[in-house]
mmCIF file of C-alpha atoms and ligand atoms in Angstrom:
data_model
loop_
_atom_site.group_PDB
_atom_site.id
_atom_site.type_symbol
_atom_site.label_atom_id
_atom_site.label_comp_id
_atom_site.label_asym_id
_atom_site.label_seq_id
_atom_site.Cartn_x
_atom_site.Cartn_y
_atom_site.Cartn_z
ATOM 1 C CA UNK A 1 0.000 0.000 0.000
ATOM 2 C CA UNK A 2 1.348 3.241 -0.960
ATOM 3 C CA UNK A 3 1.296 6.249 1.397
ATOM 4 C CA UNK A 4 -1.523 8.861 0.922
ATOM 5 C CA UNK A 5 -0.783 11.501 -1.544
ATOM 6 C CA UNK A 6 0.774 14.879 -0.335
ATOM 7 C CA UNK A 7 -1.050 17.825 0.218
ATOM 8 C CA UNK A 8 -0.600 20.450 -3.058
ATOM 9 C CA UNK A 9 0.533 17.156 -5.138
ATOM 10 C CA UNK A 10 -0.749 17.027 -8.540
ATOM 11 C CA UNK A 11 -3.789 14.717 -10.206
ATOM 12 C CA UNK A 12 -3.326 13.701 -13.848
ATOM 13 C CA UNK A 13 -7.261 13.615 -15.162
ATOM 14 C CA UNK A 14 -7.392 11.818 -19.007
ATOM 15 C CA UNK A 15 -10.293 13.475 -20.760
ATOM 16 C CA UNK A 16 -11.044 17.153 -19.865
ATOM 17 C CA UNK A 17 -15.153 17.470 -19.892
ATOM 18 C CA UNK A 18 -17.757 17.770 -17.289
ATOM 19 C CA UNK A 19 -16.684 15.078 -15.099
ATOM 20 C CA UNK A 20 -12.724 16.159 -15.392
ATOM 21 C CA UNK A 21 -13.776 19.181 -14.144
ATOM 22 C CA UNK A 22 -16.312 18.330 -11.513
ATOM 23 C CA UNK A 23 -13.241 15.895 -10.477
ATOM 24 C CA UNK A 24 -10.838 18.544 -10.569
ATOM 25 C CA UNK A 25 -12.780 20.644 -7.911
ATOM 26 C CA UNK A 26 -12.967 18.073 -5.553
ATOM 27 C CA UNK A 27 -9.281 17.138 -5.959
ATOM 28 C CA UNK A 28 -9.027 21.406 -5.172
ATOM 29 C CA UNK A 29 -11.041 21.107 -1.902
ATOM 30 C CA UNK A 30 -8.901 18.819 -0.702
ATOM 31 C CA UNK A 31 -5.748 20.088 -0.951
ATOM 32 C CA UNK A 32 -4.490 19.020 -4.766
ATOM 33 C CA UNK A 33 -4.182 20.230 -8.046
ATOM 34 C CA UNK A 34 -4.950 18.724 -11.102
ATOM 35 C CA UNK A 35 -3.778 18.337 -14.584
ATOM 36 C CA UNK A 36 -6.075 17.643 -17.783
ATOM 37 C CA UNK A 37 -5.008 15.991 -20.600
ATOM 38 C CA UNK A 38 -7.587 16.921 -23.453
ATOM 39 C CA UNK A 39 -6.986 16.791 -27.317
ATOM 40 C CA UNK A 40 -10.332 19.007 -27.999
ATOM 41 C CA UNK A 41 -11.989 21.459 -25.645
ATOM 42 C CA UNK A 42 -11.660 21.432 -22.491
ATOM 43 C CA UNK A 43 -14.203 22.765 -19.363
ATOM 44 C CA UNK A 44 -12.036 21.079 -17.041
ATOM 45 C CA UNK A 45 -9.335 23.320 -18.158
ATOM 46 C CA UNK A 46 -11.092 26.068 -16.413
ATOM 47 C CA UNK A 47 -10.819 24.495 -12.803
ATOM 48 C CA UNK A 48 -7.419 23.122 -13.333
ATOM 49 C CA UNK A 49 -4.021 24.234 -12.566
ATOM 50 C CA UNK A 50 -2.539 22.987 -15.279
ATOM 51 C CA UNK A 51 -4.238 21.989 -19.345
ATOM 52 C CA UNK A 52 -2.149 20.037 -22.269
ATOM 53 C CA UNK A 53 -3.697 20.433 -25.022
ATOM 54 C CA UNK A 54 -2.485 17.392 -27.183
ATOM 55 C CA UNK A 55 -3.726 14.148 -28.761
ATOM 56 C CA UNK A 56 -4.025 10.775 -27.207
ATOM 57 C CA UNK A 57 -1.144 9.571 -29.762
ATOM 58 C CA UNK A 58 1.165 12.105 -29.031
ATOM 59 C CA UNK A 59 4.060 10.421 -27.350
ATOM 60 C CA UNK A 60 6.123 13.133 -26.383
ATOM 61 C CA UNK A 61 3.075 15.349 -24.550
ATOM 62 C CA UNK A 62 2.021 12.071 -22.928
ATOM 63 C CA UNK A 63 5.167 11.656 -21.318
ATOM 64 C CA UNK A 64 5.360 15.529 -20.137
ATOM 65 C CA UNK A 65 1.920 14.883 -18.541
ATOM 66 C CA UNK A 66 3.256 12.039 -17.024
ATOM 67 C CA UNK A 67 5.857 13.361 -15.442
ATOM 68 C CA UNK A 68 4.398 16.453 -14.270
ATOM 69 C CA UNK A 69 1.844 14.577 -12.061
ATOM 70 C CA UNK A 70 1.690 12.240 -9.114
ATOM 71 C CA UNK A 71 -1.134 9.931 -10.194
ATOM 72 C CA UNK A 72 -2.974 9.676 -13.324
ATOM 73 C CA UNK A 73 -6.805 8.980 -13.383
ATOM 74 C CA UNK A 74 -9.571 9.846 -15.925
ATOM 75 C CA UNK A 75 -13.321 10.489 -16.926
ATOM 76 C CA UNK A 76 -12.384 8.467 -21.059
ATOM 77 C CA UNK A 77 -12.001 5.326 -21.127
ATOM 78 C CA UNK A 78 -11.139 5.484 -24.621
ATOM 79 C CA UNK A 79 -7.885 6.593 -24.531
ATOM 80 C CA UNK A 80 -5.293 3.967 -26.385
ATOM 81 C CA UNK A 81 -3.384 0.938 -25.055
ATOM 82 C CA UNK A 82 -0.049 1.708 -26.203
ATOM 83 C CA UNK A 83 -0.195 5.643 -24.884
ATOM 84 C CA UNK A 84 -1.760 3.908 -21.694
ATOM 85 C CA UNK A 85 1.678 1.636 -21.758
ATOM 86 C CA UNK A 86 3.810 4.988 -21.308
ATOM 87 C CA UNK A 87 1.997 6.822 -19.089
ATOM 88 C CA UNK A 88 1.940 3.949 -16.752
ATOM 89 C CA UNK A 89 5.229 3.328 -16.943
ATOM 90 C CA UNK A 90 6.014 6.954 -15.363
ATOM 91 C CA UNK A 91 3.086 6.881 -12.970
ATOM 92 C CA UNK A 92 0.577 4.447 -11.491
ATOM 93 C CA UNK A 93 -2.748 4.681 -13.437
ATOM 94 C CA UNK A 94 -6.301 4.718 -11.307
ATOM 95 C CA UNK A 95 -8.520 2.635 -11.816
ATOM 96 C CA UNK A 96 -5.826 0.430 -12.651
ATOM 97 C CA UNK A 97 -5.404 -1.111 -16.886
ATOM 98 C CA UNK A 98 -7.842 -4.324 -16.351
ATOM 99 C CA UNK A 99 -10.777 -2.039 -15.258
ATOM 100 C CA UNK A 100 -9.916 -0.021 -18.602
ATOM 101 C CA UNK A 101 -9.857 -2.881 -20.721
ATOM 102 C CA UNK A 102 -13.302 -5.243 -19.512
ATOM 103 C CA UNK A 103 -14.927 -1.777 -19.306
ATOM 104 C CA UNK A 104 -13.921 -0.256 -22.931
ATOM 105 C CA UNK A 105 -15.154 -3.708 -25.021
ATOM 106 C CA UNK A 106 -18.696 -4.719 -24.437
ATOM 107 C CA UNK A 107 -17.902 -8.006 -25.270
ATOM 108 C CA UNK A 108 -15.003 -8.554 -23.163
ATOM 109 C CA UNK A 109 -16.813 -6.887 -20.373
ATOM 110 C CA UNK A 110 -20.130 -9.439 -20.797
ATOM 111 C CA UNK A 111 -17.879 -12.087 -20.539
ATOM 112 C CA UNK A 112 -16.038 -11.219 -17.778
ATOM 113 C CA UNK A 113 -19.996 -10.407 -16.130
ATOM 114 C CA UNK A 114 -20.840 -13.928 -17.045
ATOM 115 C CA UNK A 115 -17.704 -15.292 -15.897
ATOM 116 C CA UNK A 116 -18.273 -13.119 -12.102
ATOM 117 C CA UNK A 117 -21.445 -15.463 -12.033
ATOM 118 C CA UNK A 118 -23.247 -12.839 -12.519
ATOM 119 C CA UNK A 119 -26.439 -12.414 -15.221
ATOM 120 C CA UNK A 120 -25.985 -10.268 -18.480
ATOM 121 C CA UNK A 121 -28.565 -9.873 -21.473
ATOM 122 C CA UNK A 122 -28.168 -12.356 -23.484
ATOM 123 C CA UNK A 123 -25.410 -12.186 -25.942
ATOM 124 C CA UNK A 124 -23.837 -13.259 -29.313
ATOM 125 C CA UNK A 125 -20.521 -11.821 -31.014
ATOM 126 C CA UNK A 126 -21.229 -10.107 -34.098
ATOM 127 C CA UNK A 127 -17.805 -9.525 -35.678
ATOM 128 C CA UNK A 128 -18.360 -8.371 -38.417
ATOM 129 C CA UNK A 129 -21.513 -8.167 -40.973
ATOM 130 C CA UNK A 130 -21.245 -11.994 -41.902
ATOM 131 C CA UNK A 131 -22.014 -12.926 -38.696
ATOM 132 C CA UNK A 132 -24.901 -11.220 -38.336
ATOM 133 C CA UNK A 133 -27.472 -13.982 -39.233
ATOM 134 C CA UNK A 134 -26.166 -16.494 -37.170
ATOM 135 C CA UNK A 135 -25.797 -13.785 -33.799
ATOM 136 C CA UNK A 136 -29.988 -13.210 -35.068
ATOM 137 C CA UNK A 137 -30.484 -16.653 -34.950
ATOM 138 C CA UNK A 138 -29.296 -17.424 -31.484
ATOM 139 C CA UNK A 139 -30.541 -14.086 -29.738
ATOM 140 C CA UNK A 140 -33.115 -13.746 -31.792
ATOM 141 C CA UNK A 141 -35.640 -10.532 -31.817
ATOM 142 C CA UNK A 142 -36.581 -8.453 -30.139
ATOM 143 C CA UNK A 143 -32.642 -7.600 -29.902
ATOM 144 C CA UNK A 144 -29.643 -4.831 -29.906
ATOM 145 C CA UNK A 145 -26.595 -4.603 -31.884
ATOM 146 C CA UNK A 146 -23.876 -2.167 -30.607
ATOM 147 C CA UNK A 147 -20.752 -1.909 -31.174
ATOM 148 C CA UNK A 148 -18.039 -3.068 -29.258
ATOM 149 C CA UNK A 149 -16.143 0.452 -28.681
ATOM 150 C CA UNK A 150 -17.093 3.773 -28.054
ATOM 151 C CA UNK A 151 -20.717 3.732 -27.646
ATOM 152 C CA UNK A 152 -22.127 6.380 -25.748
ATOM 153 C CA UNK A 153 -25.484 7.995 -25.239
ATOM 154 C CA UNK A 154 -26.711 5.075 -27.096
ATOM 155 C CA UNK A 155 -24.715 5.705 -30.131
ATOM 156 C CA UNK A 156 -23.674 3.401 -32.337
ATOM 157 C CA UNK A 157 -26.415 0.875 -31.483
ATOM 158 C CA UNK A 158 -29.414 -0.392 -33.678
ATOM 159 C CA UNK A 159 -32.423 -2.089 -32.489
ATOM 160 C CA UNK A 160 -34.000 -5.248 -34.308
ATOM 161 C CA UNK A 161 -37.841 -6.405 -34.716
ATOM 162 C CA UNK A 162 -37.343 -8.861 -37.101
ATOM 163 C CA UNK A 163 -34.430 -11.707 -37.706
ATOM 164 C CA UNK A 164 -34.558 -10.696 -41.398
ATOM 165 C CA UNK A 165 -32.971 -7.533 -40.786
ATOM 166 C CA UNK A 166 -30.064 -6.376 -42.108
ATOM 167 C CA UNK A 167 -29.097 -3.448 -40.919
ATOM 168 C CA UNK A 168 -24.792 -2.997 -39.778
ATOM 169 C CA UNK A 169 -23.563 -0.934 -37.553
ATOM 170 C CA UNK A 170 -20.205 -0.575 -39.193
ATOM 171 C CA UNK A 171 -17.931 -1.956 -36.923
ATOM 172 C CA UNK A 172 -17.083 -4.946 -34.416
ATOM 173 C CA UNK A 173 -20.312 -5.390 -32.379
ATOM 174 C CA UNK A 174 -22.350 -7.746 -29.655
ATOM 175 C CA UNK A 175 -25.631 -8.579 -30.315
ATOM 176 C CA UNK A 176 -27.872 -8.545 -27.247
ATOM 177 C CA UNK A 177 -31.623 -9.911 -26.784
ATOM 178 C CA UNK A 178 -33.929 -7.045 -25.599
ATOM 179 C CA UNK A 179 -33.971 -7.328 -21.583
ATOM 180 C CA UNK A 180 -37.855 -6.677 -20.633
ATOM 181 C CA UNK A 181 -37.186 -4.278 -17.333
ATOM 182 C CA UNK A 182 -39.480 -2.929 -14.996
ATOM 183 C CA UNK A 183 -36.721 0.145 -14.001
ATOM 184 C CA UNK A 184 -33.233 1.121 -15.074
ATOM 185 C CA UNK A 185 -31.045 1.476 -11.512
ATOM 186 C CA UNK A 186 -27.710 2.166 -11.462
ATOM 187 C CA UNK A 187 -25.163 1.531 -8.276
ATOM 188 C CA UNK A 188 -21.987 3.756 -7.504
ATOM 189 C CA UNK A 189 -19.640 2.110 -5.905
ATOM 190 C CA UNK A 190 -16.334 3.167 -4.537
ATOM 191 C CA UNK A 191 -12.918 1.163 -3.676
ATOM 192 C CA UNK A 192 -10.237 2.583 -1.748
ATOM 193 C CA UNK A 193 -6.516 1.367 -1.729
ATOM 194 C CA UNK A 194 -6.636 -0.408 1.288
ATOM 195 C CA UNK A 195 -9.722 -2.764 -0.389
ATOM 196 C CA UNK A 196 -12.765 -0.982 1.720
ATOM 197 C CA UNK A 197 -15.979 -0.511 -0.235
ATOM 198 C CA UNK A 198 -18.330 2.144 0.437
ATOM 199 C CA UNK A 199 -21.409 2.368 -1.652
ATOM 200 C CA UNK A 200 -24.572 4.752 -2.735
ATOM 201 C CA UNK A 201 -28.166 4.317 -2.306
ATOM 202 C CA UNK A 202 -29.029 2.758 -6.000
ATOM 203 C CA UNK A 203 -30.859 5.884 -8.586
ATOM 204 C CA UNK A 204 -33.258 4.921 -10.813
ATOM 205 C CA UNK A 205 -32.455 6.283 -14.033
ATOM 206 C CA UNK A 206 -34.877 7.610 -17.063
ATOM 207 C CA UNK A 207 -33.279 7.901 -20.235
ATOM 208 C CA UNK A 208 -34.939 9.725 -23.482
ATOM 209 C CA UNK A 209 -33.886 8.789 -26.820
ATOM 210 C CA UNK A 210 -30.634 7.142 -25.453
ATOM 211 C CA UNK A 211 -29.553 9.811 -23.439
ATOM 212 C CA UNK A 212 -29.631 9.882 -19.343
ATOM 213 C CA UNK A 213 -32.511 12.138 -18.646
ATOM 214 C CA UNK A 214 -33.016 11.659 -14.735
ATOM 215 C CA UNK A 215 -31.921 10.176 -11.768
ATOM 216 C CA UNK A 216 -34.210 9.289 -8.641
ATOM 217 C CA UNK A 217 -33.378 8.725 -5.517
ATOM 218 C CA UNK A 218 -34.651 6.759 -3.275
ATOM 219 C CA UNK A 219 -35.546 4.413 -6.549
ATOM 220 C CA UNK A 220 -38.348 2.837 -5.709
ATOM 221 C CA UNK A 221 -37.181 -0.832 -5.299
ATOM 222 C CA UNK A 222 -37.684 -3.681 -3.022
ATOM 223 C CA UNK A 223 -34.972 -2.998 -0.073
ATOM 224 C CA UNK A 224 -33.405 -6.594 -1.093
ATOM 225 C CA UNK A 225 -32.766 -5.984 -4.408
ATOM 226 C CA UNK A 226 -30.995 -2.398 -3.016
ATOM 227 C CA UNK A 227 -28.771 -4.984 -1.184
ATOM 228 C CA UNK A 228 -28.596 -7.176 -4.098
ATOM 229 C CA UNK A 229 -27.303 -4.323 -5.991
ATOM 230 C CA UNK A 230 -24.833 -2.989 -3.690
ATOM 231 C CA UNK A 231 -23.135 -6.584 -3.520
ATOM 232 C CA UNK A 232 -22.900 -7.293 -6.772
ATOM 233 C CA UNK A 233 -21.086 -3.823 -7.411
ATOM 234 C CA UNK A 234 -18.819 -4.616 -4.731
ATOM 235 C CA UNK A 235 -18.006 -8.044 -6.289
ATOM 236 C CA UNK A 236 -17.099 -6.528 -9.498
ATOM 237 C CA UNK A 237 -14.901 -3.755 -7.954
ATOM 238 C CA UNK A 238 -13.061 -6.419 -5.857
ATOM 239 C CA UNK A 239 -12.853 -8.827 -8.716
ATOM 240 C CA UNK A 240 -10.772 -6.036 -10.592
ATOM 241 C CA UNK A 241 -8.856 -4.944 -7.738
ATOM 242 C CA UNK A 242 -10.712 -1.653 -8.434
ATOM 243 C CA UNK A 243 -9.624 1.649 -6.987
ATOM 244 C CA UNK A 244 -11.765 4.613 -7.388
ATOM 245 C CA UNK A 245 -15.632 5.194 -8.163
ATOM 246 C CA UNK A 246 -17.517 2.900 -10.362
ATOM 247 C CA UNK A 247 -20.491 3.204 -11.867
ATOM 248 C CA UNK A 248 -22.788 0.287 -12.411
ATOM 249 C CA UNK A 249 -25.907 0.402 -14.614
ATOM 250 C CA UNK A 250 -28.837 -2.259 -13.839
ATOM 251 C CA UNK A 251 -31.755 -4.014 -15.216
ATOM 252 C CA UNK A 252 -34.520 -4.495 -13.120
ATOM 253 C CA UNK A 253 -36.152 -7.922 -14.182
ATOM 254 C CA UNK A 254 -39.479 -9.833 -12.599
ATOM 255 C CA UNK A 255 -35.860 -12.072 -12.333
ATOM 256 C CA UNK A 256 -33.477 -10.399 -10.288
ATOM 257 C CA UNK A 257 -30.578 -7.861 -11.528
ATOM 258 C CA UNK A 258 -29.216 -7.955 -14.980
ATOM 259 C CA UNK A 259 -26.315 -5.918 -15.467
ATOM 260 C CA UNK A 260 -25.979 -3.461 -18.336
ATOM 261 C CA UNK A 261 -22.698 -2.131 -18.096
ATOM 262 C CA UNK A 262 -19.922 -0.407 -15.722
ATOM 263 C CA UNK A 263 -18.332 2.384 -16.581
ATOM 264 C CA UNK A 264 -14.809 2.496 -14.439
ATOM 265 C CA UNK A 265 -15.322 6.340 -13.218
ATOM 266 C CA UNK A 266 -17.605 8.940 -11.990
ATOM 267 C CA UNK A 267 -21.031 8.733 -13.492
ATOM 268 C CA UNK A 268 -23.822 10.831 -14.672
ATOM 269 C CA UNK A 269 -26.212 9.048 -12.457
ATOM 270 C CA UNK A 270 -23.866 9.592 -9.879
ATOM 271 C CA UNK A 271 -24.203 13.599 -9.946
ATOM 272 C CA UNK A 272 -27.322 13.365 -7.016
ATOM 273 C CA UNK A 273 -24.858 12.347 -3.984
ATOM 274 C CA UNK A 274 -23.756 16.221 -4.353
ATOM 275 C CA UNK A 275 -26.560 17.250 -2.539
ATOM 276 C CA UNK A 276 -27.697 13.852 -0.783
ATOM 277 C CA UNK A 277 -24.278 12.726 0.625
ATOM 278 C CA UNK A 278 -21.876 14.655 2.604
ATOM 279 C CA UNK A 279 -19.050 13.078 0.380
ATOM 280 C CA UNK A 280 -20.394 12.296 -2.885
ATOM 281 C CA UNK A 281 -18.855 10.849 -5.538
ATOM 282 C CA UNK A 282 -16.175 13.037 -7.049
ATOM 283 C CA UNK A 283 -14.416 13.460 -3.562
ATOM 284 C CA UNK A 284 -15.151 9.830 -3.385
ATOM 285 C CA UNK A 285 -12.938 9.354 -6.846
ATOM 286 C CA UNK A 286 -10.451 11.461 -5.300
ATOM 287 C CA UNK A 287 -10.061 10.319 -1.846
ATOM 288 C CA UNK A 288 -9.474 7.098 -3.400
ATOM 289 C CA UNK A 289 -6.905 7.132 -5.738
ATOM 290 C CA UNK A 290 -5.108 9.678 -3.244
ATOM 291 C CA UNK A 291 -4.894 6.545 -0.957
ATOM 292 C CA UNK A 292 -6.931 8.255 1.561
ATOM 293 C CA UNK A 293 -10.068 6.518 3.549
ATOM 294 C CA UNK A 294 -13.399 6.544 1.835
ATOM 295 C CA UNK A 295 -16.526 9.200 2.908
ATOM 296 C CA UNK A 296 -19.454 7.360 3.867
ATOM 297 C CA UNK A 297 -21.867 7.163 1.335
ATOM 298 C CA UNK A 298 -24.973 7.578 3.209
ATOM 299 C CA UNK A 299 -27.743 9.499 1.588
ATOM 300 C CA UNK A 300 -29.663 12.557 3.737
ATOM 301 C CA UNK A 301 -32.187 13.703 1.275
ATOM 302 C CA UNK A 302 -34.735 12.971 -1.495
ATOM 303 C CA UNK A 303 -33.174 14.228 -4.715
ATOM 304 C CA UNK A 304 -33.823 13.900 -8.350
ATOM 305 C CA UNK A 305 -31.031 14.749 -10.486
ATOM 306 C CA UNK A 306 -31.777 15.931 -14.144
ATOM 307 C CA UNK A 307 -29.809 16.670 -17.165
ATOM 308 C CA UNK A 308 -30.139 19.754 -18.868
ATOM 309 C CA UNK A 309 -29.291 18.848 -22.661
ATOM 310 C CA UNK A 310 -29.507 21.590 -25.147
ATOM 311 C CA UNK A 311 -32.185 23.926 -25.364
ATOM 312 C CA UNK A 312 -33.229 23.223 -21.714
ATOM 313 C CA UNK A 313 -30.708 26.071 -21.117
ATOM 314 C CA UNK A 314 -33.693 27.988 -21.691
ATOM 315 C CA UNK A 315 -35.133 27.294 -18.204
ATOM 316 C CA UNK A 316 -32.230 28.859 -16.530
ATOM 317 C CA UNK A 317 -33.864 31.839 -15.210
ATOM 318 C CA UNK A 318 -36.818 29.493 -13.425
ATOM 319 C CA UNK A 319 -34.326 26.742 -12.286
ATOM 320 C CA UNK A 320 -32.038 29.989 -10.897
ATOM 321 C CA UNK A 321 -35.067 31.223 -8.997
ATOM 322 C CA UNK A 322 -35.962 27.574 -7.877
ATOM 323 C CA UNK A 323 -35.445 27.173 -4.257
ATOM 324 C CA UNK A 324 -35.068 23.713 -3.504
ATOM 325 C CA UNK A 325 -32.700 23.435 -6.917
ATOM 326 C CA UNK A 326 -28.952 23.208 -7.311
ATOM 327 C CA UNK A 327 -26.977 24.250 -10.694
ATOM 328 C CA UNK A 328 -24.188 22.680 -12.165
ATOM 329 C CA UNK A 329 -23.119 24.044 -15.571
ATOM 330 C CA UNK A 330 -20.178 22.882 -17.536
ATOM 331 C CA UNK A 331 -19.181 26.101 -18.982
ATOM 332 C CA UNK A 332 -19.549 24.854 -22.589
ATOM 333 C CA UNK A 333 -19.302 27.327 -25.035
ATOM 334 C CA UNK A 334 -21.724 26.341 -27.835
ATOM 335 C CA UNK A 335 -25.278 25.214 -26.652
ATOM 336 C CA UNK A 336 -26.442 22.159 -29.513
ATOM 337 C CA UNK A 337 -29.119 19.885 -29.438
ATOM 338 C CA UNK A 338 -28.220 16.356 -27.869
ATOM 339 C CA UNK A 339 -25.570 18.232 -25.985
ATOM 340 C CA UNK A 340 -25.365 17.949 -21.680
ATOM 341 C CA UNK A 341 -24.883 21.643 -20.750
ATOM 342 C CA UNK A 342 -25.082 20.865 -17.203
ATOM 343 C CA UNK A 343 -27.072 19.522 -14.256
ATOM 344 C CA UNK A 344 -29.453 20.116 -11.510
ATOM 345 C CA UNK A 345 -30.129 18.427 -7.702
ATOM 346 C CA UNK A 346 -33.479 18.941 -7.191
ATOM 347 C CA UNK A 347 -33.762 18.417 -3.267
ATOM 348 C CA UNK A 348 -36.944 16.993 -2.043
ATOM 349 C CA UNK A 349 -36.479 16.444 1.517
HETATM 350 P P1 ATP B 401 -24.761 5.474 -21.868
HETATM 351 O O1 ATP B 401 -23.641 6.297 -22.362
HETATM 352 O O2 ATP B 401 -26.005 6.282 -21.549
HETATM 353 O O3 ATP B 401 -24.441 4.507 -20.778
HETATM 354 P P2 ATP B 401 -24.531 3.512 -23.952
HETATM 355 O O4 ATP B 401 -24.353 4.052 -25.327
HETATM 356 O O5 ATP B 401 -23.362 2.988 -23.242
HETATM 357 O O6 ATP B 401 -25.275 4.595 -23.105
HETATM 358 P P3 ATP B 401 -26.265 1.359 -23.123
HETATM 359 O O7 ATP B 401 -26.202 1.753 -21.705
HETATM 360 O O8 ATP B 401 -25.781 0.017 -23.481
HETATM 361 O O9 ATP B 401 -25.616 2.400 -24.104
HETATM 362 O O10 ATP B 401 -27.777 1.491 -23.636
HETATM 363 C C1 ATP B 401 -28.502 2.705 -23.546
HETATM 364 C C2 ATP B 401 -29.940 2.426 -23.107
HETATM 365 O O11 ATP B 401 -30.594 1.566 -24.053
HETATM 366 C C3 ATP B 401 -30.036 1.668 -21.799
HETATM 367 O O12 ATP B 401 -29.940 2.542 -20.695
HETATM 368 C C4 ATP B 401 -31.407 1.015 -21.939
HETATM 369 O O13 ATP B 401 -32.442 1.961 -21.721
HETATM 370 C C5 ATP B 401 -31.431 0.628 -23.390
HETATM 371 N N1 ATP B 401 -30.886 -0.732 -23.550
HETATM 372 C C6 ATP B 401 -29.607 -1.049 -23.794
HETATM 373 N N2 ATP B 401 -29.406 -2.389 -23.864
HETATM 374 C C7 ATP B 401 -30.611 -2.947 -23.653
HETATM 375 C C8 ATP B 401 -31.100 -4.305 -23.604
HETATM 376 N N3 ATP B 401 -30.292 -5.357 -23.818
HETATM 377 N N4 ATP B 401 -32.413 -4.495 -23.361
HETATM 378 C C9 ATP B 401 -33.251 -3.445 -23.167
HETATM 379 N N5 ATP B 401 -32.871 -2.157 -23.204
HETATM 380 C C10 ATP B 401 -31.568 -1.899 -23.456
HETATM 381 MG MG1 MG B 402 -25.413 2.887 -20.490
#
């Protein structure tokens, strides 16, 4: 176990949006300063001490960063292996490589679900577009191809009715049979360096045309599935000797659980605990890849977190005069449709 890091030392973050910089003011409250590493723009860069500016490829401004930090962490997970080889040689990387790699490939990271005993949708590799009948035939309809990389916000996925279809998404993909769910929940879990877990209430999420629209909390289910829930996240941070938040997004089935995915960072669902939790889960990230203990995750109010995408902008002057509402903005220069411009903690109780 490594000793916990020094006040004023430095935090590399990978990826400079919204959750870099949300990230980067925690790291600030407690004493650090941080460093983003962002090819394009960067509202991180605002709340940081130090920005490069540079590509994911670039092997000479990689190693710079490197060196001018203490610790390297990130909100993109899609940042490449060999550039992820040099930076950790000069400084640890957390969450560590493994948590990188299940995490960035939905079909490595169904397998290694499956593998944890634990249940997944239904799957079937779908390589490339030859394969697509026989992935149709097993799974069958109704059913979801997406590809194996860089989804997001539902992109890059295509939804079939019929196992005549032909439609491609255009690169490596999984095909997964439609899971019938009551509610969407989603877990954050947290893992320090010493192995202690410390989790949040589960949020029920609502999403609108693939894109995270709310988050609830409490969420509604069955106190034994909100155990259920909590477990199985723990499992899967131990299992990959996680350190830092994860977030874990759930299927709730007239079955039990089904895990949809795990993103190895801070989460959008995850943006409620800063007005329900005295630590919530940026501090959380930061605390634990700084080696020091966890916060304690327990949850004081009634909140309902919502996204506000594009136009909602709009509502700023009624949200501003809202009471019982915190705002989060992002600082993001151009407003466009689709786009998350920032955030509110609507506090209930
Ligand atoms: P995000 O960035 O929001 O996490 P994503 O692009 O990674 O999105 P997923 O989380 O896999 O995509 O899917 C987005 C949404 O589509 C899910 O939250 C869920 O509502 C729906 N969905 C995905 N897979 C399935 C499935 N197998 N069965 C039913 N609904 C699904
Ligand atoms: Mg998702």
């Amino acid at each position: 176990m490594s000793d916990p890091l020094a006040p004023g030392a430095v935090i590399g973050i990978l990826g400079g949006g919204q959750l870099g910089r949300m990230l980067s003011v925690a790291a600030s409250r407690l004493g650090y300063r941080t460093h983003i590493y962002e090819p394009g723009a960067a509202p991180a860069g605002d709340v940081a001490h130090a920005v490069t500016n540079a590509s994911y490829e670039d092997a000479e401004a990689l190693r710079r960063f490197a060196e001018a930090v203490d610790v390297i962490t990130y909100e993109f997970e899609n940042v490449p292996a060999d550039s992820l080889d040099l930076l950790e040689s000069i400084r640890p990387i957390r969450p560590n490589r493994r948590a990188l790699a299940v995490s960035q490939d939905r079909l490595t990271e169904k397998e290694f679900l499956r593998d944890l005993g634990l249940r997944t949708a239904p799957f079937a590799d779908a390589a490339s577009e030859k394969d697509l009948p026989a992935a149709l035939k097993r799974i069958g309809v109704p059913s979801i191809l997406k590809t194996r990389r860089m989804g997001y916000d539902g992109k890059g996925q295509i939804r079939f009715a019929d196992v005549g279809q032909r439609d491609w998404t255009g690169a490596e993909a999984v095909l997964e049979g439609f899971v019938d769910f009551s509610a969407e929940i989603s877990v954050i879990v947290a893992r320090g360096i010493d192995g202690s877990v410390a989790a949040y209430d589960p949020g029920r999420n609502l999403h609108e045309g693939g894109i995270l629209r709310t988050t609830t909390v409490p969420s509604g289910i069955p106190q034994a599935m909100v155990t259920d829930a909590v477990l199985l996240a723990a499992r899967i941070a131990a299992a990959l000797d996680y350190v830092g938040v994860m977030g874990v997004e759930l299927f709730v089935t007239a079955e039990g659980l089904v895990v949809n995915e795990i993103a190895p960072r801070v989460h959008n669902s995850g943006h409620w605990t800063q007005a329900g939790c005295t630590v919530d889960q940026f501090e959380q990230h930061i605390r634990a890849i700084a080696g020091l203990p966890l916060g304690d995750g327990k949850r004081y109010a009634d909140v309902v977190m919502e996204n506000l995408i594009g136009q909602d902008m709009d509502r700023l002057p009624e949200l501003l005069a809202s009471p019982d509402v915190q705002i989060h903005l992002y600082g993001k220069s151009e407003t466009r449709e689709g786009r998350k411009m920032g955030h509110i903690n609507r506090v209930l109780r």
